[in-house]
Every structure is written in C-alpha cells, then in structure tokens.
C-alpha cells in the first residue's frame, strides 16, 4: 500500500521536474450539471500528461547501475514519452514497446523525448510478450506504467496539489485504465480528506476494472475498442488491491458520451484534451443528479491528441 508520506516524499523529490498544473472552472458547465466543477489540467503537464509525475519519481530512485543497464517499458504513448524524458534527463537509454496502432502524436512524443520504439500487436498479451523477450535479451530494467509503488506515489502528487488548491472538494473523478492515476488519487485523497468521494471513469468498451470490482477479482478486458487509447490496459494487481479497498465507485461511459464531452471541453473551456481526459466530464454529466450542488474535481489526464483526426470530424 502507498501511504501519504510516500506521496509527500515523491512530491518533494519531483517538484522541480514537473509543472504545478492550473485548475480551471467554467460557468456554463457548472450550470449544465448544477455543480461547481474544477478541472485539474494535467494536459498542460510536461510531455502533455500526468505520467511525468510517476515516471520522474521512479527514475529518480534508480541506481546508476540500473540506469546503465537501460530502461524498458510498454506504453500506448503517454507513459513512454514521460519515462523517456525522465530517463534521458539522467543520460540513460530507454526502449518503449508500443502497439502498432498507437496515435501518431504519441509516437512522435516518445521519439522526441529520446525513446527507442519496438512495435507490438494492440493487445495486452502481445505487449507483455514483446517486453519480456526484449528484457531477456538486453537485461534492461523494467518500469511498469502503473503496477508499481513509485509510479503510484508519483501520480498521487496530482491530487495532493489539487486538494492544496481546492481543499473542500466533495468529489474527485479520475480516468481509469491500468489504475496508476486512480490508485494514486485514492491514496492521496482518502488520507488528506477522507470525506471526499473518489470515482474512476472507464470506457464501456474497456471495462475490466468495473467488472473486476463486481466480481471481486481481476478480470481481463473483453474488448479494447475504445477511442480512449490511453484507457485500454488491464488493471494492475497492486492498483486493483487499492481500488477495491478504497474507491467509491466506477462510472462507465459510452463512446458517444466520451466524444461529446471532449467536444464540449474544446468548445467551452478552449483547451486541448484527449478522449481519455474528457471521460471525466462525461462521468460528471452522467451522474449529475448525484453530484448536484457539490464541488467536483475532474482530472484532465492529458492532451496528446492528433489534431488532424478529431473524432467528431468524419
């Protein structure tokens, strides 16, 4: 388990390596939901997503011997780019296993930050096999995108900042994929302000965490046919143990709900977010009866979207 001291120590370790991202509000969206919405804009973060928090924390704790062996990971893009930036800042080398259908924007981001890419098929088993084969042949050190205590501790710093700037949030909604951000959010929020309700937002087309919570055990995704390319991973073992114990619920969203919310953020808040971010607004809208009159914190996890391929343009 990750405790609050782990998150505080992580924040002290990485604060000079990350942005303290702003919190935005929007009156028209407040009226739509009849609540006060606060958007934590991790889309403005270095490398364009919250992932730099966990990556910087994990890399800062590597020994020189570990760094010299080379670092490896599997990622659809945001973790890969963040880890590449963190590793190359220490003059290390990194290889990122990426699905061959990854967003061009995210591929470019990994390369720009110094990562070498090896392709895999776009499903979990292929990611793991290609990564394991590479590690066996190279002796590289693996930094997992989410199933890692230091990654979770780093991601929890986003909500530590959120509650320092908005100390009386009634609700926080986090995107949910492998569970690094949500488990870090829970470990921070439930210790800083236990009365705050914390929800995960997950696509219906990749709802393994929602079904796992009902079943009481980790289940695989039946499909990953979602526009949220950052939310297709299977929930991690460490992450699931935290989420199962602490989460107040998981809200699943359709593709149309996610796309509608993404467009709404572009049009009303005037900022760039990826579908994996817009899912939190979709969750707030879907459950607006429950959230009426409350102060709701929404984590906009990233903004790495292909601007030539917006989902509402056909």
PDB file of N, CA and C in Angstrom, residues 29 32 39 43 103 105-106 226-230 253-285 298 300 302-313:
ATOM      1  N   UNK A  29     -20.530  24.993 -17.857  1.00  0.00           N
ATOM      2  CA  UNK A  29     -20.540  23.585 -17.471  1.00  0.00           C
ATOM      3  C   UNK A  29     -21.056  23.418 -16.047  1.00  0.00           C
ATOM      4  N   UNK A  32     -24.724  23.398 -16.457  1.00  0.00           N
ATOM      5  CA  UNK A  32     -25.180  22.160 -17.086  1.00  0.00           C
ATOM      6  C   UNK A  32     -25.391  21.054 -16.060  1.00  0.00           C
ATOM      7  N   UNK A  39     -11.345  21.737 -12.873  1.00  0.00           N
ATOM      8  CA  UNK A  39     -10.597  20.902 -13.803  1.00  0.00           C
ATOM      9  C   UNK A  39      -9.097  21.013 -13.520  1.00  0.00           C
ATOM     10  N   UNK A  43      -3.235  18.098 -18.791  1.00  0.00           N
ATOM     11  CA  UNK A  43      -2.935  18.243 -20.216  1.00  0.00           C
ATOM     12  C   UNK A  43      -1.891  19.330 -20.450  1.00  0.00           C
ATOM     13  N   UNK A 103      -1.412   6.242 -31.540  1.00  0.00           N
ATOM     14  CA  UNK A 103      -1.595   7.573 -32.108  1.00  0.00           C
ATOM     15  C   UNK A 103      -0.271   8.127 -32.618  1.00  0.00           C
ATOM     16  N   UNK A 105       0.604  11.133 -32.901  1.00  0.00           N
ATOM     17  CA  UNK A 105       1.043  12.190 -31.988  1.00  0.00           C
ATOM     18  C   UNK A 105       1.842  11.598 -30.829  1.00  0.00           C
ATOM     19  N   UNK A 106       1.377  10.477 -30.291  1.00  0.00           N
ATOM     20  CA  UNK A 106       2.051   9.869 -29.153  1.00  0.00           C
ATOM     21  C   UNK A 106       3.349   9.180 -29.560  1.00  0.00           C
ATOM     22  N   UNK A 226     -12.098   1.169 -27.953  1.00  0.00           N
ATOM     23  CA  UNK A 226     -12.480   2.497 -27.465  1.00  0.00           C
ATOM     24  C   UNK A 226     -11.583   3.570 -28.060  1.00  0.00           C
ATOM     25  N   UNK A 227     -12.159   4.737 -28.256  1.00  0.00           N
ATOM     26  CA  UNK A 227     -11.393   5.881 -28.725  1.00  0.00           C
ATOM     27  C   UNK A 227     -10.368   6.329 -27.690  1.00  0.00           C
ATOM     28  N   UNK A 228     -10.564   5.943 -26.448  1.00  0.00           N
ATOM     29  CA  UNK A 228      -9.640   6.315 -25.364  1.00  0.00           C
ATOM     30  C   UNK A 228      -8.410   5.409 -25.417  1.00  0.00           C
ATOM     31  N   UNK A 229      -7.456   5.761 -26.256  1.00  0.00           N
ATOM     32  CA  UNK A 229      -6.294   4.885 -26.445  1.00  0.00           C
ATOM     33  C   UNK A 229      -5.452   4.770 -25.184  1.00  0.00           C
ATOM     34  N   UNK A 230      -5.588   5.715 -24.275  1.00  0.00           N
ATOM     35  CA  UNK A 230      -4.854   5.644 -23.016  1.00  0.00           C
ATOM     36  C   UNK A 230      -5.556   4.841 -21.940  1.00  0.00           C
ATOM     37  N   UNK A 253     -18.642   4.723 -19.361  1.00  0.00           N
ATOM     38  CA  UNK A 253     -19.152   5.669 -20.348  1.00  0.00           C
ATOM     39  C   UNK A 253     -19.111   5.084 -21.751  1.00  0.00           C
ATOM     40  N   UNK A 254     -20.123   5.444 -22.554  1.00  0.00           N
ATOM     41  CA  UNK A 254     -20.157   5.031 -23.953  1.00  0.00           C
ATOM     42  C   UNK A 254     -19.214   5.898 -24.778  1.00  0.00           C
ATOM     43  N   UNK A 255     -18.906   5.435 -25.973  1.00  0.00           N
ATOM     44  CA  UNK A 255     -18.044   6.205 -26.867  1.00  0.00           C
ATOM     45  C   UNK A 255     -18.693   7.543 -27.230  1.00  0.00           C
ATOM     46  N   UNK A 256     -19.976   7.545 -27.453  1.00  0.00           N
ATOM     47  CA  UNK A 256     -20.645   8.805 -27.819  1.00  0.00           C
ATOM     48  C   UNK A 256     -20.615   9.799 -26.665  1.00  0.00           C
ATOM     49  N   UNK A 257     -20.746   9.323 -25.434  1.00  0.00           N
ATOM     50  CA  UNK A 257     -20.675  10.214 -24.278  1.00  0.00           C
ATOM     51  C   UNK A 257     -19.279  10.812 -24.138  1.00  0.00           C
ATOM     52  N   UNK A 258     -18.266  10.022 -24.385  1.00  0.00           N
ATOM     53  CA  UNK A 258     -16.881  10.488 -24.280  1.00  0.00           C
ATOM     54  C   UNK A 258     -16.572  11.533 -25.347  1.00  0.00           C
ATOM     55  N   UNK A 259     -16.972  11.253 -26.582  1.00  0.00           N
ATOM     56  CA  UNK A 259     -16.705  12.180 -27.686  1.00  0.00           C
ATOM     57  C   UNK A 259     -17.456  13.491 -27.487  1.00  0.00           C
ATOM     58  N   UNK A 260     -18.704  13.407 -27.060  1.00  0.00           N
ATOM     59  CA  UNK A 260     -19.493  14.618 -26.805  1.00  0.00           C
ATOM     60  C   UNK A 260     -18.828  15.493 -25.749  1.00  0.00           C
ATOM     61  N   UNK A 261     -18.310  14.882 -24.696  1.00  0.00           N
ATOM     62  CA  UNK A 261     -17.657  15.648 -23.629  1.00  0.00           C
ATOM     63  C   UNK A 261     -16.337  16.242 -24.090  1.00  0.00           C
ATOM     64  N   UNK A 262     -15.607  15.512 -24.927  1.00  0.00           N
ATOM     65  CA  UNK A 262     -14.355  16.038 -25.479  1.00  0.00           C
ATOM     66  C   UNK A 262     -14.626  17.302 -26.292  1.00  0.00           C
ATOM     67  N   UNK A 263     -15.646  17.242 -27.127  1.00  0.00           N
ATOM     68  CA  UNK A 263     -16.008  18.410 -27.942  1.00  0.00           C
ATOM     69  C   UNK A 263     -16.444  19.574 -27.055  1.00  0.00           C
ATOM     70  N   UNK A 264     -17.174  19.247 -25.992  1.00  0.00           N
ATOM     71  CA  UNK A 264     -17.659  20.272 -25.071  1.00  0.00           C
ATOM     72  C   UNK A 264     -16.486  20.993 -24.392  1.00  0.00           C
ATOM     73  N   UNK A 265     -15.458  20.254 -24.013  1.00  0.00           N
ATOM     74  CA  UNK A 265     -14.276  20.859 -23.382  1.00  0.00           C
ATOM     75  C   UNK A 265     -13.561  21.769 -24.373  1.00  0.00           C
ATOM     76  N   UNK A 266     -13.424  21.317 -25.623  1.00  0.00           N
ATOM     77  CA  UNK A 266     -12.793  22.147 -26.655  1.00  0.00           C
ATOM     78  C   UNK A 266     -13.584  23.442 -26.832  1.00  0.00           C
ATOM     79  N   UNK A 267     -14.907  23.326 -26.938  1.00  0.00           N
ATOM     80  CA  UNK A 267     -15.731  24.478 -27.285  1.00  0.00           C
ATOM     81  C   UNK A 267     -15.929  25.439 -26.118  1.00  0.00           C
ATOM     82  N   UNK A 268     -16.011  24.922 -24.903  1.00  0.00           N
ATOM     83  CA  UNK A 268     -16.370  25.784 -23.773  1.00  0.00           C
ATOM     84  C   UNK A 268     -15.172  26.210 -22.926  1.00  0.00           C
ATOM     85  N   UNK A 269     -14.234  25.296 -22.687  1.00  0.00           N
ATOM     86  CA  UNK A 269     -13.063  25.657 -21.875  1.00  0.00           C
ATOM     87  C   UNK A 269     -11.915  26.127 -22.767  1.00  0.00           C
ATOM     88  N   UNK A 270     -11.981  25.784 -24.045  1.00  0.00           N
ATOM     89  CA  UNK A 270     -10.983  26.239 -25.039  1.00  0.00           C
ATOM     90  C   UNK A 270      -9.604  25.643 -24.795  1.00  0.00           C
ATOM     91  N   UNK A 271      -9.560  24.369 -24.399  1.00  0.00           N
ATOM     92  CA  UNK A 271      -8.278  23.698 -24.206  1.00  0.00           C
ATOM     93  C   UNK A 271      -8.300  22.358 -24.929  1.00  0.00           C
ATOM     94  N   UNK A 272      -7.093  21.848 -25.232  1.00  0.00           N
ATOM     95  CA  UNK A 272      -6.939  20.578 -25.943  1.00  0.00           C
ATOM     96  C   UNK A 272      -6.822  19.440 -24.939  1.00  0.00           C
ATOM     97  N   UNK A 273      -7.709  18.471 -25.054  1.00  0.00           N
ATOM     98  CA  UNK A 273      -7.636  17.268 -24.229  1.00  0.00           C
ATOM     99  C   UNK A 273      -7.819  16.048 -25.125  1.00  0.00           C
ATOM    100  N   UNK A 274      -7.290  14.918 -24.681  1.00  0.00           N
ATOM    101  CA  UNK A 274      -7.516  13.672 -25.412  1.00  0.00           C
ATOM    102  C   UNK A 274      -8.776  12.989 -24.864  1.00  0.00           C
ATOM    103  N   UNK A 275      -9.322  12.027 -25.590  1.00  0.00           N
ATOM    104  CA  UNK A 275     -10.541  11.357 -25.125  1.00  0.00           C
ATOM    105  C   UNK A 275     -10.408  10.765 -23.719  1.00  0.00           C
ATOM    106  N   UNK A 276      -9.218  10.256 -23.400  1.00  0.00           N
ATOM    107  CA  UNK A 276      -9.004   9.666 -22.078  1.00  0.00           C
ATOM    108  C   UNK A 276      -9.162  10.681 -20.960  1.00  0.00           C
ATOM    109  N   UNK A 277      -9.038  11.970 -21.287  1.00  0.00           N
ATOM    110  CA  UNK A 277      -9.287  13.044 -20.323  1.00  0.00           C
ATOM    111  C   UNK A 277     -10.760  13.408 -20.263  1.00  0.00           C
ATOM    112  N   UNK A 278     -11.374  13.509 -21.427  1.00  0.00           N
ATOM    113  CA  UNK A 278     -12.755  14.000 -21.472  1.00  0.00           C
ATOM    114  C   UNK A 278     -13.726  13.048 -20.796  1.00  0.00           C
ATOM    115  N   UNK A 279     -13.311  11.810 -20.568  1.00  0.00           N
ATOM    116  CA  UNK A 279     -14.187  10.828 -19.930  1.00  0.00           C
ATOM    117  C   UNK A 279     -14.644  11.284 -18.543  1.00  0.00           C
ATOM    118  N   UNK A 280     -13.852  12.112 -17.860  1.00  0.00           N
ATOM    119  CA  UNK A 280     -14.251  12.528 -16.511  1.00  0.00           C
ATOM    120  C   UNK A 280     -15.420  13.504 -16.548  1.00  0.00           C
ATOM    121  N   UNK A 281     -15.447  14.375 -17.547  1.00  0.00           N
ATOM    122  CA  UNK A 281     -16.609  15.250 -17.695  1.00  0.00           C
ATOM    123  C   UNK A 281     -17.832  14.428 -18.081  1.00  0.00           C
ATOM    124  N   UNK A 282     -17.643  13.450 -18.950  1.00  0.00           N
ATOM    125  CA  UNK A 282     -18.757  12.563 -19.322  1.00  0.00           C
ATOM    126  C   UNK A 282     -19.328  11.875 -18.087  1.00  0.00           C
ATOM    127  N   UNK A 283     -18.452  11.470 -17.171  1.00  0.00           N
ATOM    128  CA  UNK A 283     -18.901  10.808 -15.942  1.00  0.00           C
ATOM    129  C   UNK A 283     -19.701  11.774 -15.065  1.00  0.00           C
ATOM    130  N   UNK A 284     -19.232  13.009 -14.963  1.00  0.00           N
ATOM    131  CA  UNK A 284     -19.939  14.004 -14.147  1.00  0.00           C
ATOM    132  C   UNK A 284     -21.315  14.302 -14.726  1.00  0.00           C
ATOM    133  N   UNK A 285     -21.400  14.383 -16.048  1.00  0.00           N
ATOM    134  CA  UNK A 285     -22.689  14.637 -16.694  1.00  0.00           C
ATOM    135  C   UNK A 285     -23.627  13.446 -16.483  1.00  0.00           C
ATOM    136  N   UNK A 298     -12.235  17.285 -11.367  1.00  0.00           N
ATOM    137  CA  UNK A 298     -12.075  16.424 -12.533  1.00  0.00           C
ATOM    138  C   UNK A 298     -10.620  16.483 -12.994  1.00  0.00           C
ATOM    139  N   UNK A 300      -8.090  16.163 -15.720  1.00  0.00           N
ATOM    140  CA  UNK A 300      -7.864  16.077 -17.163  1.00  0.00           C
ATOM    141  C   UNK A 300      -6.464  15.522 -17.366  1.00  0.00           C
ATOM    142  N   UNK A 302      -4.545  14.236 -19.803  1.00  0.00           N
ATOM    143  CA  UNK A 302      -3.567  14.510 -20.842  1.00  0.00           C
ATOM    144  C   UNK A 302      -4.177  15.199 -22.042  1.00  0.00           C
ATOM    145  N   UNK A 303      -3.299  15.726 -22.905  1.00  0.00           N
ATOM    146  CA  UNK A 303      -3.757  16.454 -24.082  1.00  0.00           C
ATOM    147  C   UNK A 303      -3.048  16.063 -25.358  1.00  0.00           C
ATOM    148  N   UNK A 304      -2.551  14.828 -25.418  1.00  0.00           N
ATOM    149  CA  UNK A 304      -1.823  14.381 -26.608  1.00  0.00           C
ATOM    150  C   UNK A 304      -2.792  13.744 -27.602  1.00  0.00           C
ATOM    151  N   UNK A 305      -3.362  14.588 -28.427  1.00  0.00           N
ATOM    152  CA  UNK A 305      -4.370  14.157 -29.389  1.00  0.00           C
ATOM    153  C   UNK A 305      -3.931  14.568 -30.794  1.00  0.00           C
ATOM    154  N   UNK A 306      -4.245  13.736 -31.760  1.00  0.00           N
ATOM    155  CA  UNK A 306      -3.927  14.021 -33.154  1.00  0.00           C
ATOM    156  C   UNK A 306      -4.884  15.092 -33.667  1.00  0.00           C
ATOM    157  N   UNK A 307      -4.370  16.294 -33.867  1.00  0.00           N
ATOM    158  CA  UNK A 307      -5.224  17.419 -34.246  1.00  0.00           C
ATOM    159  C   UNK A 307      -5.744  17.315 -35.670  1.00  0.00           C
ATOM    160  N   UNK A 308      -5.236  16.362 -36.452  1.00  0.00           N
ATOM    161  CA  UNK A 308      -5.747  16.134 -37.809  1.00  0.00           C
ATOM    162  C   UNK A 308      -6.835  15.062 -37.832  1.00  0.00           C
ATOM    163  N   UNK A 309      -7.197  14.557 -36.645  1.00  0.00           N
ATOM    164  CA  UNK A 309      -8.107  13.422 -36.614  1.00  0.00           C
ATOM    165  C   UNK A 309      -9.056  13.518 -35.419  1.00  0.00           C
ATOM    166  N   UNK A 310      -9.713  14.673 -35.266  1.00  0.00           N
ATOM    167  CA  UNK A 310     -10.681  14.804 -34.172  1.00  0.00           C
ATOM    168  C   UNK A 310     -11.850  13.841 -34.401  1.00  0.00           C
ATOM    169  N   UNK A 311     -12.338  13.181 -33.337  1.00  0.00           N
ATOM    170  CA  UNK A 311     -13.318  12.107 -33.520  1.00  0.00           C
ATOM    171  C   UNK A 311     -14.686  12.555 -33.997  1.00  0.00           C
ATOM    172  N   UNK A 312     -15.000  13.842 -33.885  1.00  0.00           N
ATOM    173  CA  UNK A 312     -16.309  14.307 -34.337  1.00  0.00           C
ATOM    174  C   UNK A 312     -16.268  14.797 -35.796  1.00  0.00           C
ATOM    175  N   UNK A 313     -15.103  14.684 -36.446  1.00  0.00           N
ATOM    176  CA  UNK A 313     -14.967  15.053 -37.852  1.00  0.00           C
ATOM    177  C   UNK A 313     -14.843  13.791 -38.677  1.00  0.00           C
TER     178      UNK A 313
END
